[in-house]
PDB file of C-alpha atoms in Angstrom:
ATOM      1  CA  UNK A   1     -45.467-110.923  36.681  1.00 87.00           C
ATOM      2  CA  UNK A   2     -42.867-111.744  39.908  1.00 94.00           C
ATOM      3  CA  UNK A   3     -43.204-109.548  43.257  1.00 95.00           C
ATOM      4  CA  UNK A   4     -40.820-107.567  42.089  1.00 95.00           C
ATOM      5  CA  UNK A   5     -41.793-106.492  39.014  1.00 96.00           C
ATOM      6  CA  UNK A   6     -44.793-105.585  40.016  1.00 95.00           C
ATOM      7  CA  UNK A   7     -43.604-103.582  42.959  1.00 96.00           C
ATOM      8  CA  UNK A   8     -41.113-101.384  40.439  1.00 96.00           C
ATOM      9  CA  UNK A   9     -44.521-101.241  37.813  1.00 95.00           C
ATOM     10  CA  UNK A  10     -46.619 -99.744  40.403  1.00 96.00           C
ATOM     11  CA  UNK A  11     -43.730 -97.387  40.936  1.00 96.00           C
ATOM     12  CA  UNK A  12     -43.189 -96.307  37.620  1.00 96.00           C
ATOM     13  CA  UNK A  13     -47.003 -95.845  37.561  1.00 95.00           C
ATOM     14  CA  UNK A  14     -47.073 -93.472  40.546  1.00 93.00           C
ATOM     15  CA  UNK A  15     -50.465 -91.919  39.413  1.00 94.00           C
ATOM     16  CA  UNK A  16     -51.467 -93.799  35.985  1.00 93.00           C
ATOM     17  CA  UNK A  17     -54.804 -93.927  36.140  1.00 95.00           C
ATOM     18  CA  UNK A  18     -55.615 -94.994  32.422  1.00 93.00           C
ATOM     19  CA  UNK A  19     -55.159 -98.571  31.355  1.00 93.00           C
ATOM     20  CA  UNK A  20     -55.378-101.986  33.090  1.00 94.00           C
ATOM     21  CA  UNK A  21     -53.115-103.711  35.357  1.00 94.00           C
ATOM     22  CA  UNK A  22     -53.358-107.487  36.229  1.00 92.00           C
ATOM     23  CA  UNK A  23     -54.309-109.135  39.138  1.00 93.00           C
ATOM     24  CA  UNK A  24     -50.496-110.326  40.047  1.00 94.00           C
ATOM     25  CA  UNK A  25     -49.564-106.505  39.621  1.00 95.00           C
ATOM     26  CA  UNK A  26     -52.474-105.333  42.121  1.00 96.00           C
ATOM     27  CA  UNK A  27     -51.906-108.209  44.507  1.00 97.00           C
ATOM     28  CA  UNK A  28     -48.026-108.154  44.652  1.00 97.00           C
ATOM     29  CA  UNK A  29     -47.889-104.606  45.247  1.00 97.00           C
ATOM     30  CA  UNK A  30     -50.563-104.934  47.451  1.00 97.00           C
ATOM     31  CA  UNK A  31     -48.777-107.733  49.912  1.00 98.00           C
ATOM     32  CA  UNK A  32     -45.533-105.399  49.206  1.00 98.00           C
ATOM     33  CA  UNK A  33     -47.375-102.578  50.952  1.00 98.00           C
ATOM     34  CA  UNK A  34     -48.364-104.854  53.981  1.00 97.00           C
ATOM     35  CA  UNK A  35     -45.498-106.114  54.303  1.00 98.00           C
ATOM     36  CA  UNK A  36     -43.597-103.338  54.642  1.00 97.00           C
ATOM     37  CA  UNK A  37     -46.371-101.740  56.792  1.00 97.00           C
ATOM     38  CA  UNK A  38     -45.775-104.325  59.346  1.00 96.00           C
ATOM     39  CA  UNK A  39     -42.075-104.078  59.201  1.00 96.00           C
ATOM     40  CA  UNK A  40     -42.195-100.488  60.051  1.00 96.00           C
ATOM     41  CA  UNK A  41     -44.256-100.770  62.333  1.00 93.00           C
ATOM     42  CA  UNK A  42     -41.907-103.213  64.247  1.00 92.00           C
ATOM     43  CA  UNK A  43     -39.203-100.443  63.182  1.00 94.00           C
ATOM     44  CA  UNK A  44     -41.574 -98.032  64.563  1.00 91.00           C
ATOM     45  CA  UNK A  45     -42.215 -99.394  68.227  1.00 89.00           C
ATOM     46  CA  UNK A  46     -38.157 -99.763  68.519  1.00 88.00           C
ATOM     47  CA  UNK A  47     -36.715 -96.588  67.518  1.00 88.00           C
ATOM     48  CA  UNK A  48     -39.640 -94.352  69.801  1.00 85.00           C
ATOM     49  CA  UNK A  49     -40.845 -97.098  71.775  1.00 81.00           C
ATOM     50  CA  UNK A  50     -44.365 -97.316  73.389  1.00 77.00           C
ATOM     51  CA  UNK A  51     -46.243 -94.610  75.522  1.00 74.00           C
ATOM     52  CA  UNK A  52     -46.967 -96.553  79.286  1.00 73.00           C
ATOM     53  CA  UNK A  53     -49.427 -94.327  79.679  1.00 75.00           C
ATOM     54  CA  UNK A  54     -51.653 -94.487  77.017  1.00 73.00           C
ATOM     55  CA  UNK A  55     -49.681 -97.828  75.796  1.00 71.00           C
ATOM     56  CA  UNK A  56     -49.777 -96.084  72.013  1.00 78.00           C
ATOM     57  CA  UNK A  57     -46.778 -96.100  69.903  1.00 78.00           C
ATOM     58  CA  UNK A  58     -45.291 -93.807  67.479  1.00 81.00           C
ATOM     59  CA  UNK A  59     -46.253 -94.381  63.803  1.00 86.00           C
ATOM     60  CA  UNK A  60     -44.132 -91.929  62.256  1.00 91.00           C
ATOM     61  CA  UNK A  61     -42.408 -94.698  59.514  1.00 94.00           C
ATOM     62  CA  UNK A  62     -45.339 -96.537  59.049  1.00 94.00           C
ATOM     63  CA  UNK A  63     -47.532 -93.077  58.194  1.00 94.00           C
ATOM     64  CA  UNK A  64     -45.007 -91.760  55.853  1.00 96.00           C
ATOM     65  CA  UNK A  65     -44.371 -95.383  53.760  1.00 97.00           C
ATOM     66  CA  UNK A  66     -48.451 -95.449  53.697  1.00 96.00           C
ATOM     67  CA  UNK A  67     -48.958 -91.705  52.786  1.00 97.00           C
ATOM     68  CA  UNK A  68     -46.251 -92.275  49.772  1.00 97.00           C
ATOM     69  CA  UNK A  69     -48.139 -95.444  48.621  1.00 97.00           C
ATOM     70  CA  UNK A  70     -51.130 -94.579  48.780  1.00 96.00           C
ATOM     71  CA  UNK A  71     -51.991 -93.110  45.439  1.00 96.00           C
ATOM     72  CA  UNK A  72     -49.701 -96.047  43.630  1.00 97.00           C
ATOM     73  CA  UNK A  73     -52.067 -98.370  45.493  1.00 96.00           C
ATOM     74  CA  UNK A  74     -54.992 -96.645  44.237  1.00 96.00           C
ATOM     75  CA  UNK A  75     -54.095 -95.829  40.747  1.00 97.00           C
ATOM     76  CA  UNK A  76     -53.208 -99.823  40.654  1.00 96.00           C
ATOM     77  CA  UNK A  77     -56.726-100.694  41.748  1.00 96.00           C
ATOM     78  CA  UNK A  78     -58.097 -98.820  39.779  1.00 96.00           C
ATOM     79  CA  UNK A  79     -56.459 -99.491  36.892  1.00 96.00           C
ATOM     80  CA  UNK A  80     -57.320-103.244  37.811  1.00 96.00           C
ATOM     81  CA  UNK A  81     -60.783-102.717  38.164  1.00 95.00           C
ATOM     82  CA  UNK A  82     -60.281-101.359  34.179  1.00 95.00           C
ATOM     83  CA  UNK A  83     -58.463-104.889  33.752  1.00 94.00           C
ATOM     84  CA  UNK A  84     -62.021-106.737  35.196  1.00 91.00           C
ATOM     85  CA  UNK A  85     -64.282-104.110  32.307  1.00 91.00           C
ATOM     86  CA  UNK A  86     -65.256-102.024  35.572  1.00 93.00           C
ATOM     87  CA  UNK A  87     -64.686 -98.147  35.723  1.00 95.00           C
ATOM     88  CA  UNK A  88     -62.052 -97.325  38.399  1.00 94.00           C
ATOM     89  CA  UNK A  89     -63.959 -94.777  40.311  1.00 95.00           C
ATOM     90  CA  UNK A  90     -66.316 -98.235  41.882  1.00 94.00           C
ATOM     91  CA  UNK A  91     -63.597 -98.489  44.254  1.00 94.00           C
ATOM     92  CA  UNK A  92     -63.981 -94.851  45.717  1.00 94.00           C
ATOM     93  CA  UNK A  93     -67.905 -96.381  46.636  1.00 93.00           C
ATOM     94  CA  UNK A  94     -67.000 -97.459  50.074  1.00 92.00           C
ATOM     95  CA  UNK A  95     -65.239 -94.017  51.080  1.00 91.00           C
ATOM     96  CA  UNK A  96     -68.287 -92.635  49.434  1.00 93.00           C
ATOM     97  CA  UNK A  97     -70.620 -94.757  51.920  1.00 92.00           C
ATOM     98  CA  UNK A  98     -68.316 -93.711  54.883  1.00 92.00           C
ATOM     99  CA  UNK A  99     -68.440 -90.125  54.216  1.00 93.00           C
ATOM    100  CA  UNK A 100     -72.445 -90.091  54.026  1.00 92.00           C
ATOM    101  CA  UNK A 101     -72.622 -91.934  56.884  1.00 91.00           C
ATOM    102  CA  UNK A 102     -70.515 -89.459  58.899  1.00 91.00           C
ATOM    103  CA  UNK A 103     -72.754 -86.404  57.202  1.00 93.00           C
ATOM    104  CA  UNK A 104     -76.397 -88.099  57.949  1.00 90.00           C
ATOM    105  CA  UNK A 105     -74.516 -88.492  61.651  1.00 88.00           C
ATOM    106  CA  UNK A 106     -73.722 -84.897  62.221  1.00 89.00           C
ATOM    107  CA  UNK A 107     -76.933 -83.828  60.295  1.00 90.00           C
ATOM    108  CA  UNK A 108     -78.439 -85.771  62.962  1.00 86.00           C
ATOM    109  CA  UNK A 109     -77.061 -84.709  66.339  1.00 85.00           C
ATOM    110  CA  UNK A 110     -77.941 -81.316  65.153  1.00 89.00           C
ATOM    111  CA  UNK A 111     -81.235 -81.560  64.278  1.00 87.00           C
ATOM    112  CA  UNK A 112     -81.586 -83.392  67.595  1.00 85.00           C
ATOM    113  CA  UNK A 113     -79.645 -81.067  69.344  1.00 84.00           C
ATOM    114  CA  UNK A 114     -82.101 -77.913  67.886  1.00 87.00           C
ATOM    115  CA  UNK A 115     -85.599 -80.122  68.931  1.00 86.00           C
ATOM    116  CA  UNK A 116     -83.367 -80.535  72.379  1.00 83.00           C
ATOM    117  CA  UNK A 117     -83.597 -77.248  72.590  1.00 81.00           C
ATOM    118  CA  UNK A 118     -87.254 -76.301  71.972  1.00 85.00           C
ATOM    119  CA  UNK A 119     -88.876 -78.948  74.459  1.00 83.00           C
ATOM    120  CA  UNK A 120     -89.650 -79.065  77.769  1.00 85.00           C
ATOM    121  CA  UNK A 121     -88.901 -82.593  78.416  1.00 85.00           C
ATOM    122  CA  UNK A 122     -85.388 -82.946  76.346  1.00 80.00           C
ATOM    123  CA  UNK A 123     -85.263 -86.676  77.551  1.00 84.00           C
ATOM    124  CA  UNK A 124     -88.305 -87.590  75.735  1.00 84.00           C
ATOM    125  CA  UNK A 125     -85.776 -87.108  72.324  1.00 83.00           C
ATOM    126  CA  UNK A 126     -82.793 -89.633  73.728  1.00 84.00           C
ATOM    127  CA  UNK A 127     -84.985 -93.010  73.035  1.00 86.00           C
ATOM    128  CA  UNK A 128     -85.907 -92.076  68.653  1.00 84.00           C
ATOM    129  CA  UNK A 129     -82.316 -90.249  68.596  1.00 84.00           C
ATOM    130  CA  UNK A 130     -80.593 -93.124  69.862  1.00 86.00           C
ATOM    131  CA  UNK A 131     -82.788 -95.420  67.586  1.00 89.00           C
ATOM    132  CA  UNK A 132     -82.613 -93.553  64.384  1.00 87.00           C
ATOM    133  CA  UNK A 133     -79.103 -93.532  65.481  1.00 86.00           C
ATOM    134  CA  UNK A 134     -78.415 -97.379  65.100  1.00 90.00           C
ATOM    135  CA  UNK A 135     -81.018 -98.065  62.959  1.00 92.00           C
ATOM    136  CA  UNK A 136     -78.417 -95.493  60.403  1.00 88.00           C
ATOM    137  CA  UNK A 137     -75.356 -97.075  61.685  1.00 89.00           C
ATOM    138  CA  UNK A 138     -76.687-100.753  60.939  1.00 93.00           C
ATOM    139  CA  UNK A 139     -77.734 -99.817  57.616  1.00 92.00           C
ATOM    140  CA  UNK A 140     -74.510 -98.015  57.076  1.00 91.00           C
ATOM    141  CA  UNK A 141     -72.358-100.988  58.714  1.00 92.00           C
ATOM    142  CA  UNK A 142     -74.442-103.370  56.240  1.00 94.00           C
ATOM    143  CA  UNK A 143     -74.171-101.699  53.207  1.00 94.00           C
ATOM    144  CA  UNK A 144     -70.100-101.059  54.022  1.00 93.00           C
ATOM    145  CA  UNK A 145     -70.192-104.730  54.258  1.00 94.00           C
ATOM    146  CA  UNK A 146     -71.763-105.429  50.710  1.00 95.00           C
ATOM    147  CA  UNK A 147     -69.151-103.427  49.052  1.00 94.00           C
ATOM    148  CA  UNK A 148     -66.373-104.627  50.343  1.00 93.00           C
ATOM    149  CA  UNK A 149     -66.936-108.196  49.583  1.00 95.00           C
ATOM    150  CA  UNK A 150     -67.983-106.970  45.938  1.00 95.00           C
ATOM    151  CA  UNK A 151     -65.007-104.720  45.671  1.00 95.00           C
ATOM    152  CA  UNK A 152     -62.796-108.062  47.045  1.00 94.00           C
ATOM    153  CA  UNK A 153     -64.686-109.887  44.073  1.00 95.00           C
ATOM    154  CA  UNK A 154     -64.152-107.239  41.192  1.00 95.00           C
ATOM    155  CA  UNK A 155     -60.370-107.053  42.222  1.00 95.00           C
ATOM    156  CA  UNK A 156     -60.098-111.198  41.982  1.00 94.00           C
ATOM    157  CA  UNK A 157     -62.036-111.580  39.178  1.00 92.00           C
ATOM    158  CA  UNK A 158     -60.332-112.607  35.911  1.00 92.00           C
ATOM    159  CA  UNK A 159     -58.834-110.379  33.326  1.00 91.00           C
ATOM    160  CA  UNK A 160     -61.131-109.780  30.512  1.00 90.00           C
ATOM    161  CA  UNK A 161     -58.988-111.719  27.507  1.00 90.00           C
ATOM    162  CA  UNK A 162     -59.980-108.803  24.865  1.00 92.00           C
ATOM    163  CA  UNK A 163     -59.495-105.016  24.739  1.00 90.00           C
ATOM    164  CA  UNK A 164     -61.782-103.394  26.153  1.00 90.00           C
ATOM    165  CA  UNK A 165     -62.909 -99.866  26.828  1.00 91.00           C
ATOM    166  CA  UNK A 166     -59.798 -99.051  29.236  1.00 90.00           C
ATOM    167  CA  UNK A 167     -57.384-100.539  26.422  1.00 89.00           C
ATOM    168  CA  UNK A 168     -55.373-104.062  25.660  1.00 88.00           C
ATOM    169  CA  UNK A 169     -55.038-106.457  28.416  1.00 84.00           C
ATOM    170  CA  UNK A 170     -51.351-105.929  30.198  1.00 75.00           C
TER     171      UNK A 170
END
């Protein structure tokens, strides 16, 4: 499959979720999205230029092109981890891992924030808060870490030669 054939079948698969795509159709539409990403982003900093304040620039292109690929992108991965004999929902695991992270965080600073409240010496809480803390974000960090190298590995990994569960190879 060329670059641009698997730009216009990711296309025409806006939200396909069911069957398997192959790693040049994941990987080309992939770089495709990257590519124009950057380019926009140049685009971007031109046309509204850069804050001098705050030195940020405008992202207004480059938000937009990523907002209208973003389910293509993800119905292609997962449609590739289908490809590999994986279900597609593994590649929602490391949004899953930031979004528990961010819940055991706030769960945290308010249950910290209530003991605060009911001692008389609220600095004797700062030292375990700020351990558990970090000792949750390094766990969290780690873990993040582990699934993004296997998710790297499940998208590179051959196709599997025979139909499987998710249908004939594409």
């Amino acid at each position: 499959m060329t670059f641009l054939e698997a730009v216009k079948a990711c296309f025409s698969k806006y939200v396909t979720f069911s069957g398997r795509a192959g790693r040049p159709e994941y990987w080309w539409f992939l770089l495709f999205v990257v590519l124009i990403s950057a380019v926009l982003s140049v685009v971007d900093r031109m046309l509204f230029g850069v804050n001098p304040e705050t030195l940020e620039q405008s992202r207004l292109l480059t938000g937009l092109f990523q907002i209208a690929t973003f389910l293509p992108l993800l119905a292609a991965g997962w449609r590739r981890m289908h490809d590999g004999g994986y279900p597609g929902w593994y590649l929602l695991l490391p949004m899953l891992v930031s979004m528990t992270t961010v819940l055991f965080l706030f769960s945290g600073i308010m249950a910290f924030s209530f003991m605060e409240a009911r001692v008389e010496d609220p600095d004797v809480l700062r030292g375990p808060a700020a351990a558990v803390g970090l000792t949750g974000l390094f766990v969290a960090g780690t873990v993040q870490l582990a699934l993004a190298v296997l998710m790297i590995w499940w998208l590179t990994r051959p196709s599997q030669p025979e139909t499987n569960e998710y249908g004939a190879p594409s």
